[in-house]
PDB file of C-alpha atoms in Angstrom:
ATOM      1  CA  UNK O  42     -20.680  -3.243  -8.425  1.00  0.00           C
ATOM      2  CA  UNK O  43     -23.076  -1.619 -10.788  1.00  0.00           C
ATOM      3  CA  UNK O  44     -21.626  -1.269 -15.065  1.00  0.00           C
ATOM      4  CA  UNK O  45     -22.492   1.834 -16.229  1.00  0.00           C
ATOM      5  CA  UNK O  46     -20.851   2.065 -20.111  1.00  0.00           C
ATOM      6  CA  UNK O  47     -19.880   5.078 -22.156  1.00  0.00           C
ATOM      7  CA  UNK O  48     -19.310   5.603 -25.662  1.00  0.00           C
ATOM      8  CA  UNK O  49     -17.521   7.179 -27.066  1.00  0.00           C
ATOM      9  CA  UNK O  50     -14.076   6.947 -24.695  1.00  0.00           C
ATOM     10  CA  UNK O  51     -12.788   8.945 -26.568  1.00  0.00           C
ATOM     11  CA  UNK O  52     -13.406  11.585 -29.380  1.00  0.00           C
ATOM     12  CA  UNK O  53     -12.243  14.712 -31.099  1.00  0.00           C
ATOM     13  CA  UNK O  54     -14.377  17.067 -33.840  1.00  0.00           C
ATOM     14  CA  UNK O  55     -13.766  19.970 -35.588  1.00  0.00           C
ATOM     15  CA  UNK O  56     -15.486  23.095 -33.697  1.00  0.00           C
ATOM     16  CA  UNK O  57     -19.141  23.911 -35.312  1.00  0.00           C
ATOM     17  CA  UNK O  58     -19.802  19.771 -35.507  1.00  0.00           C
ATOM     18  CA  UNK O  59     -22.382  17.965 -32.947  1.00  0.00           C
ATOM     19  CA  UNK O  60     -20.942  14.982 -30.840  1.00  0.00           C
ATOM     20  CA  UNK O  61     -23.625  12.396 -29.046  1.00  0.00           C
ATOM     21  CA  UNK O  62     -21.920  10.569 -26.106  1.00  0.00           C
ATOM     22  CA  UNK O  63     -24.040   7.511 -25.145  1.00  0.00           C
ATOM     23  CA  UNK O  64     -24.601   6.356 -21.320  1.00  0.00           C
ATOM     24  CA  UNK O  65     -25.873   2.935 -20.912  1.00  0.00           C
ATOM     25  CA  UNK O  66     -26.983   0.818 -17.651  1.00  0.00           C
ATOM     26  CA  UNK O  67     -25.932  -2.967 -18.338  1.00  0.00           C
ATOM     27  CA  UNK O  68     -26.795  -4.946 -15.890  1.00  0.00           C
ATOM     28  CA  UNK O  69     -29.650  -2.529 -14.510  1.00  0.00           C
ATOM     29  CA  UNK O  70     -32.061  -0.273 -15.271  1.00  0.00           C
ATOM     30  CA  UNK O  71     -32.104   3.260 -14.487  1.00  0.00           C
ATOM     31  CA  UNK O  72     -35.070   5.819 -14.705  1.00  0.00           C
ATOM     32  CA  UNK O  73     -32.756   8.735 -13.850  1.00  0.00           C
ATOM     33  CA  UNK O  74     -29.157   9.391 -15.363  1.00  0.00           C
ATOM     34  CA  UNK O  75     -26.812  11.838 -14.614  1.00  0.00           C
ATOM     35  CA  UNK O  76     -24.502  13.879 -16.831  1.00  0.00           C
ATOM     36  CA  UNK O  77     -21.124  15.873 -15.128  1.00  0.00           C
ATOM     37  CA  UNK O  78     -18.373  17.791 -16.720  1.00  0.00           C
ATOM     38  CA  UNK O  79     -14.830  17.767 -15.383  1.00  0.00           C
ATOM     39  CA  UNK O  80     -12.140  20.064 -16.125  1.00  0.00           C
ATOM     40  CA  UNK O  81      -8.686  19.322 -15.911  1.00  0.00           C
ATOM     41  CA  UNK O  82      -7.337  19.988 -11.911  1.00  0.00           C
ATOM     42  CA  UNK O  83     -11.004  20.879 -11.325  1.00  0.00           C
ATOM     43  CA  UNK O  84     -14.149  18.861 -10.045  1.00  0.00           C
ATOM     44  CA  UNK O  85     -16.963  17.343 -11.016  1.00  0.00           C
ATOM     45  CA  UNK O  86     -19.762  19.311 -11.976  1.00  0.00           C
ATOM     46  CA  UNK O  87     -23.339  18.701 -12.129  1.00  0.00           C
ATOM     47  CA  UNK O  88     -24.977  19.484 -15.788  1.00  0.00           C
ATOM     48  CA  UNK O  89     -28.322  17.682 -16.381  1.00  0.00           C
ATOM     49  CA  UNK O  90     -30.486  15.325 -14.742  1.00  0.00           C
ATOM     50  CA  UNK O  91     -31.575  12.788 -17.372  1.00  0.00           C
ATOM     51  CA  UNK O  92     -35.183  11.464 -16.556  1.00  0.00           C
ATOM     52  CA  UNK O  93     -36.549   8.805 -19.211  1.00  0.00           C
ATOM     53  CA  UNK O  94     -39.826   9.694 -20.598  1.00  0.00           C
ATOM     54  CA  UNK O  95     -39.630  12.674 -19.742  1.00  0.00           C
ATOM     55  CA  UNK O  96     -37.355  16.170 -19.998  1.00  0.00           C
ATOM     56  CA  UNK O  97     -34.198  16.234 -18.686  1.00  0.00           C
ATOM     57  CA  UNK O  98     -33.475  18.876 -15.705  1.00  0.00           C
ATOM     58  CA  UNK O  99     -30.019  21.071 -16.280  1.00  0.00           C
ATOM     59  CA  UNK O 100     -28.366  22.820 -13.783  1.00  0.00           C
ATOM     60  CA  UNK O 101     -28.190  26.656 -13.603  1.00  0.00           C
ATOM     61  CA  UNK O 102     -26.082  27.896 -16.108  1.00  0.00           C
ATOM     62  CA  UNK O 103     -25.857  24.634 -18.449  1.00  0.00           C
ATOM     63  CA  UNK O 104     -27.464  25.899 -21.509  1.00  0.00           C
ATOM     64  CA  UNK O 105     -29.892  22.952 -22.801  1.00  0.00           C
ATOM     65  CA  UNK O 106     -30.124  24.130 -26.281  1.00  0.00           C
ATOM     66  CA  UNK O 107     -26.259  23.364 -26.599  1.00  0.00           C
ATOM     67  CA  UNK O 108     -26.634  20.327 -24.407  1.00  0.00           C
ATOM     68  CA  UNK O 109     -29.145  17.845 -25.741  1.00  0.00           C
ATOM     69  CA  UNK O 110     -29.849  14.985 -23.399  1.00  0.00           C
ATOM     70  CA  UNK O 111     -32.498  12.138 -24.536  1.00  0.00           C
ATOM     71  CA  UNK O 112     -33.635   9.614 -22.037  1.00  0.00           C
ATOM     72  CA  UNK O 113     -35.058   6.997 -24.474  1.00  0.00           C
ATOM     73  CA  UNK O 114     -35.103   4.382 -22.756  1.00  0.00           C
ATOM     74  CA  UNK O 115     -34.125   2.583 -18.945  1.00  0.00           C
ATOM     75  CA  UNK O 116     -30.518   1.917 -20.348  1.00  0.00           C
ATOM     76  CA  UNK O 117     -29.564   4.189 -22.352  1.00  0.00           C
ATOM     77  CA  UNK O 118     -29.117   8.316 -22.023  1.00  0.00           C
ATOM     78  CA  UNK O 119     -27.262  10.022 -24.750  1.00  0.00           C
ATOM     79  CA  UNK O 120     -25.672  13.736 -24.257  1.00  0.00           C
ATOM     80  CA  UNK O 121     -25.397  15.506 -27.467  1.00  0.00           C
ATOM     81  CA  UNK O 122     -22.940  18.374 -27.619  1.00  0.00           C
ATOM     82  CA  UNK O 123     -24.426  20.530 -30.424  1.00  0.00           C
ATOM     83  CA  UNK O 124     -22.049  22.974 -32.361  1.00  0.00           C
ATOM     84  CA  UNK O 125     -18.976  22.425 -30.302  1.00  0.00           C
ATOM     85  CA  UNK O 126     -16.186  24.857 -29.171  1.00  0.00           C
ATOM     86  CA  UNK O 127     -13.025  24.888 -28.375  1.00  0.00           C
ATOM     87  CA  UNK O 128     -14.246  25.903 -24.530  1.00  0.00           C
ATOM     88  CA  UNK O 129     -16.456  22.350 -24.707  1.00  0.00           C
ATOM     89  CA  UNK O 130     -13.244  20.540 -24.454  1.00  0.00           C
ATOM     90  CA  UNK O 131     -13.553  18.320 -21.394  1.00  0.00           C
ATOM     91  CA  UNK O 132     -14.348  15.292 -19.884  1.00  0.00           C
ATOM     92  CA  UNK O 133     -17.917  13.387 -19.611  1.00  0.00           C
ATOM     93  CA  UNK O 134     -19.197  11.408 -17.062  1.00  0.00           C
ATOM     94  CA  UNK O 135     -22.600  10.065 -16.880  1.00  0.00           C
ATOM     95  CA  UNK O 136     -23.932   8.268 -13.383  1.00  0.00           C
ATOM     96  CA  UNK O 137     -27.004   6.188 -12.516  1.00  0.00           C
ATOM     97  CA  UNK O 138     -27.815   4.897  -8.836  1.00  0.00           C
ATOM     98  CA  UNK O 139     -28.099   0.938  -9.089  1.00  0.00           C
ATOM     99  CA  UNK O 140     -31.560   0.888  -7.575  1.00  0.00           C
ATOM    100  CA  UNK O 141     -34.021   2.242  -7.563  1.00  0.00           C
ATOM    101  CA  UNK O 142     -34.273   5.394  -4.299  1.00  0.00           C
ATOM    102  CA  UNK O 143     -30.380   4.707  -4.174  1.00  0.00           C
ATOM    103  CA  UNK O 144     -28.277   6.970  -3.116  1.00  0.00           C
ATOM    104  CA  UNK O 145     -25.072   5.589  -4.573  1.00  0.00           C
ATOM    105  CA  UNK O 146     -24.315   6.247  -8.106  1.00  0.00           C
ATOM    106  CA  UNK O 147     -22.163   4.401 -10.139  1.00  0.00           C
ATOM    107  CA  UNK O 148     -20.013   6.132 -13.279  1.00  0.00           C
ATOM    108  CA  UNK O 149     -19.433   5.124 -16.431  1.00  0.00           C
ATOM    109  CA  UNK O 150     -15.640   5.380 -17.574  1.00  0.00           C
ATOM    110  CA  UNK O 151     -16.319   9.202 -19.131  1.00  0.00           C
ATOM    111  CA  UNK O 152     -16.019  10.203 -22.630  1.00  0.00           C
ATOM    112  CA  UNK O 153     -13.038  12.819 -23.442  1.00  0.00           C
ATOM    113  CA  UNK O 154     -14.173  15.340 -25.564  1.00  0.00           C
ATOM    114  CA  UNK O 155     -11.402  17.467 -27.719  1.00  0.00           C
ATOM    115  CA  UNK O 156     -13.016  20.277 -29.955  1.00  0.00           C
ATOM    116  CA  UNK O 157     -10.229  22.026 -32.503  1.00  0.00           C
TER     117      UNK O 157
ATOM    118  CA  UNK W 191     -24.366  28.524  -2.376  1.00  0.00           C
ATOM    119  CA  UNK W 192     -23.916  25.304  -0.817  1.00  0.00           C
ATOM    120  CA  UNK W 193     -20.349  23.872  -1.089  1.00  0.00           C
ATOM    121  CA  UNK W 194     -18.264  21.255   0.113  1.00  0.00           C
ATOM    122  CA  UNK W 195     -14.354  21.647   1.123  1.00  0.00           C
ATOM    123  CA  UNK W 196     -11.091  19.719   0.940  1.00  0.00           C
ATOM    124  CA  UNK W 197      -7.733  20.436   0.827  1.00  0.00           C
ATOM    125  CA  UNK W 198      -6.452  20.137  -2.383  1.00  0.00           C
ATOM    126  CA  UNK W 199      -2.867  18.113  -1.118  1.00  0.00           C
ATOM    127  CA  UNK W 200      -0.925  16.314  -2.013  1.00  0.00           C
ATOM    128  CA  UNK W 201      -0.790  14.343   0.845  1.00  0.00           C
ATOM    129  CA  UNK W 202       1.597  12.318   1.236  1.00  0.00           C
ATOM    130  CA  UNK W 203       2.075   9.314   3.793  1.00  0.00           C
ATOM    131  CA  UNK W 204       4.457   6.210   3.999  1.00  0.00           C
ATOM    132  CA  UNK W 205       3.642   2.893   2.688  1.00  0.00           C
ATOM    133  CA  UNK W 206       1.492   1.421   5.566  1.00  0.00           C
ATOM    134  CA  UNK W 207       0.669   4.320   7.271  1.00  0.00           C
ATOM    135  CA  UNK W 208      -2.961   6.002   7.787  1.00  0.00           C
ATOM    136  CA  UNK W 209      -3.707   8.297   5.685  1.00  0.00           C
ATOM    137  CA  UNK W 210      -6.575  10.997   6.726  1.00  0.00           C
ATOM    138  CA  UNK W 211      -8.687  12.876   4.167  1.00  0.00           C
ATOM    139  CA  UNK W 212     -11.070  15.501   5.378  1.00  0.00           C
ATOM    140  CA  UNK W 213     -14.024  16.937   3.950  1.00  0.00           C
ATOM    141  CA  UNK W 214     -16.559  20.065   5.159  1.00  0.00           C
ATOM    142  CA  UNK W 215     -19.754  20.983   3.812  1.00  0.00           C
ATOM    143  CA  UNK W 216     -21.949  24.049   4.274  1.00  0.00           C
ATOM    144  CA  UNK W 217     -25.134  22.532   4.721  1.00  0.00           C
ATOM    145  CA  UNK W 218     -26.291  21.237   8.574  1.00  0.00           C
ATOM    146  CA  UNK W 219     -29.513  19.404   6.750  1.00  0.00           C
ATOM    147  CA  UNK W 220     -26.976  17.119   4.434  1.00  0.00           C
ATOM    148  CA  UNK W 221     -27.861  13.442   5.087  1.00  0.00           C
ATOM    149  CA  UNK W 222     -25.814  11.734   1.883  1.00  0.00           C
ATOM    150  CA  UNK W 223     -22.146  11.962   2.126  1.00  0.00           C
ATOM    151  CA  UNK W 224     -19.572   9.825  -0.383  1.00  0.00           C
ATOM    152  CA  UNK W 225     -16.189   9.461  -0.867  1.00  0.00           C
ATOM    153  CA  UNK W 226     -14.992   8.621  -4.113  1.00  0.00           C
ATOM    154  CA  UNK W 227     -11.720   7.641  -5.755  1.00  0.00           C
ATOM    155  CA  UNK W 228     -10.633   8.740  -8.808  1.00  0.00           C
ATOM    156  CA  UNK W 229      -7.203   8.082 -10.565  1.00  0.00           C
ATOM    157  CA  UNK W 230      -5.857  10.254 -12.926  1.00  0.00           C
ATOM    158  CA  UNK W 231      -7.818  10.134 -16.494  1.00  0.00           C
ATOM    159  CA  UNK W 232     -10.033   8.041 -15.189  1.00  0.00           C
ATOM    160  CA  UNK W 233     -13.953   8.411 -13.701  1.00  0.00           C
ATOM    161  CA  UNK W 234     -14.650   8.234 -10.014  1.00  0.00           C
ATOM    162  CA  UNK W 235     -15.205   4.778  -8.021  1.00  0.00           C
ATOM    163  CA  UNK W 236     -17.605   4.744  -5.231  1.00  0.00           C
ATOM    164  CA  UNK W 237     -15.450   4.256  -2.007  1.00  0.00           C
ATOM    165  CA  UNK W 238     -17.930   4.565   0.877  1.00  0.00           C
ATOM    166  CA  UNK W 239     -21.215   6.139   1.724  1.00  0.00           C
ATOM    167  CA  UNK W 240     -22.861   6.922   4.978  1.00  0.00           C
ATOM    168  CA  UNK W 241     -25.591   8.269   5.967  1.00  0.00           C
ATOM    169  CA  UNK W 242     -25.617   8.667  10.167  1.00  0.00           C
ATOM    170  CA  UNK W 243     -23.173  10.185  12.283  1.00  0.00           C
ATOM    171  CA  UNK W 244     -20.040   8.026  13.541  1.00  0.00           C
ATOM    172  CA  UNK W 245     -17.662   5.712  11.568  1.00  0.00           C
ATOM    173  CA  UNK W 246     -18.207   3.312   9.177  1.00  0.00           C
ATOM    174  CA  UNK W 247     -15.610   0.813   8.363  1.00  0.00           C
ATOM    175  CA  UNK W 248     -15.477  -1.065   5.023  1.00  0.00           C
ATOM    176  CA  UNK W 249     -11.966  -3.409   5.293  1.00  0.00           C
ATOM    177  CA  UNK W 250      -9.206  -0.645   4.994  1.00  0.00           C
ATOM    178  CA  UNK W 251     -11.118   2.276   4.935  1.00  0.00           C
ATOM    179  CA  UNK W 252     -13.451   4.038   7.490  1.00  0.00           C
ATOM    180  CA  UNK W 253     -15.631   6.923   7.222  1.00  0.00           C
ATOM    181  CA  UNK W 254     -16.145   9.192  10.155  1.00  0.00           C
ATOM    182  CA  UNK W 255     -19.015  11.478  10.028  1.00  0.00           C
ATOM    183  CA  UNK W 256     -20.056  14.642  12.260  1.00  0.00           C
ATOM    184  CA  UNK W 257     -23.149  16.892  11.304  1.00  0.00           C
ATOM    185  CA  UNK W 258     -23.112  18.609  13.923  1.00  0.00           C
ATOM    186  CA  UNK W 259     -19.393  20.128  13.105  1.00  0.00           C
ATOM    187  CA  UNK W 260     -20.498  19.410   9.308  1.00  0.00           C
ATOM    188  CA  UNK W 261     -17.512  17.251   8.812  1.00  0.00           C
ATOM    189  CA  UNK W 262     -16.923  14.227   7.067  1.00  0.00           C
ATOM    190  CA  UNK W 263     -13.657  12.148   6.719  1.00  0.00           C
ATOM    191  CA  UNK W 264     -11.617   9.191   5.247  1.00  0.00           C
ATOM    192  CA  UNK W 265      -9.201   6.996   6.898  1.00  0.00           C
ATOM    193  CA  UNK W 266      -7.109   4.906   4.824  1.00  0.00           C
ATOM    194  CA  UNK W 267      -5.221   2.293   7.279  1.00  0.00           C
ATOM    195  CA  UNK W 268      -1.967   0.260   5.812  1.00  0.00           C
ATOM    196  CA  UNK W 269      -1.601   2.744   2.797  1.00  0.00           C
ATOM    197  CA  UNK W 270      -0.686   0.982  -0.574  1.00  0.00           C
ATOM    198  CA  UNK W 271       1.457   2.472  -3.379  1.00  0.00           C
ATOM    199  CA  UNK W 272      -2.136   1.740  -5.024  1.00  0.00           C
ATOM    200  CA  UNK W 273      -4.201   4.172  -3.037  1.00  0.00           C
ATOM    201  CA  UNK W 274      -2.392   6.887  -4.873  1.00  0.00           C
ATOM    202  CA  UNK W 275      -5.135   9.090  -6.044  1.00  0.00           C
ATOM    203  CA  UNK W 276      -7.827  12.543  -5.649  1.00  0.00           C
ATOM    204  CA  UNK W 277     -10.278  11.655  -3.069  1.00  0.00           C
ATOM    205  CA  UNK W 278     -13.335  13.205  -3.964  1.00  0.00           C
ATOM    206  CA  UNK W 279     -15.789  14.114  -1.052  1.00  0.00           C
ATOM    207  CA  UNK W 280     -19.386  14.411  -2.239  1.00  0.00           C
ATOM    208  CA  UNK W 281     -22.240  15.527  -0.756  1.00  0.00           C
ATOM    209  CA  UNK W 282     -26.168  15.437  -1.213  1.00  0.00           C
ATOM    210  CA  UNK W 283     -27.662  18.568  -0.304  1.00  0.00           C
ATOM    211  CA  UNK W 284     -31.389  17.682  -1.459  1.00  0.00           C
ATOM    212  CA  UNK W 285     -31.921  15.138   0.551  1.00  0.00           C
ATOM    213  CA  UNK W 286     -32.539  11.887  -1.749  1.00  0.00           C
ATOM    214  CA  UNK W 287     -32.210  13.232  -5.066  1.00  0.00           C
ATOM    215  CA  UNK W 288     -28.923  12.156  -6.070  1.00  0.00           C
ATOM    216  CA  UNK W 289     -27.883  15.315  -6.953  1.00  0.00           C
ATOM    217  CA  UNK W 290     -24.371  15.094  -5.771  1.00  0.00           C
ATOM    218  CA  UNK W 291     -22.152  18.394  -5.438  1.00  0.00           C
ATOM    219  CA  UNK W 292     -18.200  17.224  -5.147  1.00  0.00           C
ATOM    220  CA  UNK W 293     -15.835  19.221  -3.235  1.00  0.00           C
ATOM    221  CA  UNK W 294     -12.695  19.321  -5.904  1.00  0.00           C
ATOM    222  CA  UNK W 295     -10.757  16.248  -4.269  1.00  0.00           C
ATOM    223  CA  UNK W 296      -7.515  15.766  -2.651  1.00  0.00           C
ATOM    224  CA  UNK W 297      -4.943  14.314  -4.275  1.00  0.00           C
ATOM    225  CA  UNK W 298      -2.924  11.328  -1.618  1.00  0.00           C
ATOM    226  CA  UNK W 299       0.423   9.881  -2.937  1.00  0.00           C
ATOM    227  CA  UNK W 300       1.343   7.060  -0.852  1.00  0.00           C
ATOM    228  CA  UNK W 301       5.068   6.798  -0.950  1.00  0.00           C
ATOM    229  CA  UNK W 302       7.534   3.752  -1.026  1.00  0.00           C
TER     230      UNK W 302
END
C-alpha cells in the first residue's frame, strides 16, 4: 500500500511554544493532504484540508490562526501548532489518497503531541 | 449534522469465529464507505472500501453494504488473536472529496 510518513512520532513542548509536525507522501505524490485529531477513547476528527499551492480548508470550529498548515509542495504538508496548550494534547494524523480522484486514503503513523 | 454510528463494544468472539461489526450513517446520498483498523496507539489501516450496494469480499473479510437501510458492515471470518482492535467505520458524505467523517469505532477482542 501507499507510505505516508510523519515526523515527529513523537513530541512534547512546554505550553506557549509552536510545534510543526511534517506529513510526507514517499512513494507518491499528493495534491491534497489531510490533517485529523484524535482524542484518547474518541474518534477521528477532521481539521484541515491541505491543498498545495494553494490555502488550506479547516473544518468548522478548527481555528486556522492556531493551526498553520503549509502545502509546499506534492510530498510534503506540515501542521504547525502555534502557542500550544495543555487542551492541544493529542494525537496527529495526516492522510493522502494514493491517486489521484481516489477515494482511499492512506495515514501516516500520527505524531503524539504532549503540551505541559 | 451528518453522523455515522457504531457500537462502541467490546466485542468479543472466539478464536475462529465470525466476528460482525456494524456501522449506520445518516446520510441516504453517501456513496464512499471504509472500514478501517486501528490498534491501540497506533494510526488507522485501510481495511476495505466499497462503493455499491452488496458484499465485497477481500480474503477474510467482507463488507456488506445497504443504502437503502443506510447500513454498512464488517465480517471478519476465522477470527485471529491478531484482529484484536477498534474498527473504525468511515463515511464520505460529499461525494468524492475525501472528506471522511469516522463513526468512533468498535473495539473487537478476539479471545483464545
Amino acid at each position: 500500500g501507499a507510505v505516508v510518513s510523519q515526523h515527529p512520532s513523537r513530541v512534547i513542548c512546554k505550553s506557549g511554544t509552536s510545534v510543526k509536525i511534517e506529513c510526507r507522501s514517499l512513494d507518491f505524490q499528493a495534491t491534497t493532504m489531510f490533517w485529523y485529531r484524535q482524542f484518547p477513547k474518541q474518534s477521528l476528527m477532521l481539521m484541515a484540508t491541505s491543498n498545495e499551492g494553494s490555502k488550506a480548508t479547516y473544518e468548522q470550529g478548527v481555528e486556522k490562526d492556531k493551526f498553520l498548515i503549509n502545502h509546499a509542495s506534492l510530498t510534503l504538508s506540515t501542521l504547525t501548532v502555534t502557542s500550544a496548550h495543555p487542551e492541544d494534547s493529542s494525537f496527529y494524523i495526516c492522510s493522502a489518497p494514493h491517486k489521484q480522484g481516489s477515494y482511499e486514503q492512506y495515514f501516516g503513523p500520527g505524531t503524539r503531541l504532549t503540551v505541559t | 449534522q451528518k453522523e455515522v454510528e457504531q457500537n462502541s463494544g467490546p466485542l468479543s468472539v472466539p478464536e475462529g469465529a465470525i466476528a460482525s461489526l456494524n456501522c449506520t450513517y445518516s446520510d441516504r446520498v453517501s456513496q464512499s464507505f471504509f472500514w478501517y483498523r486501528q490498534y491501540s496507539g497506533k494510526s488507522p489501516e485501510l481495511i476495505m472500501s466499497i462503493y455499491s450496494n452488496g458484499d465485497k469480499e477481500d480474503g477474510r473479510f467482507t463488507a456488506q453494504l445497504n443504502k437503502a437501510s443506510q447500513y454498512v458492515s464488517l465480517l471478519i471470518r476465522d477470527s485471529q488473536p491478531s484482529d484484536s482492535a477498534t474498527y473504525l467505520c468511515a463515511v464520505d458524505f460529499t461525494g468524492g472529496g475525501n472528506k471522511l467523517t469516522f463513526g468512533t469505532g468498535t473495539q473487537l477482542k478476539v479471545e483464545l
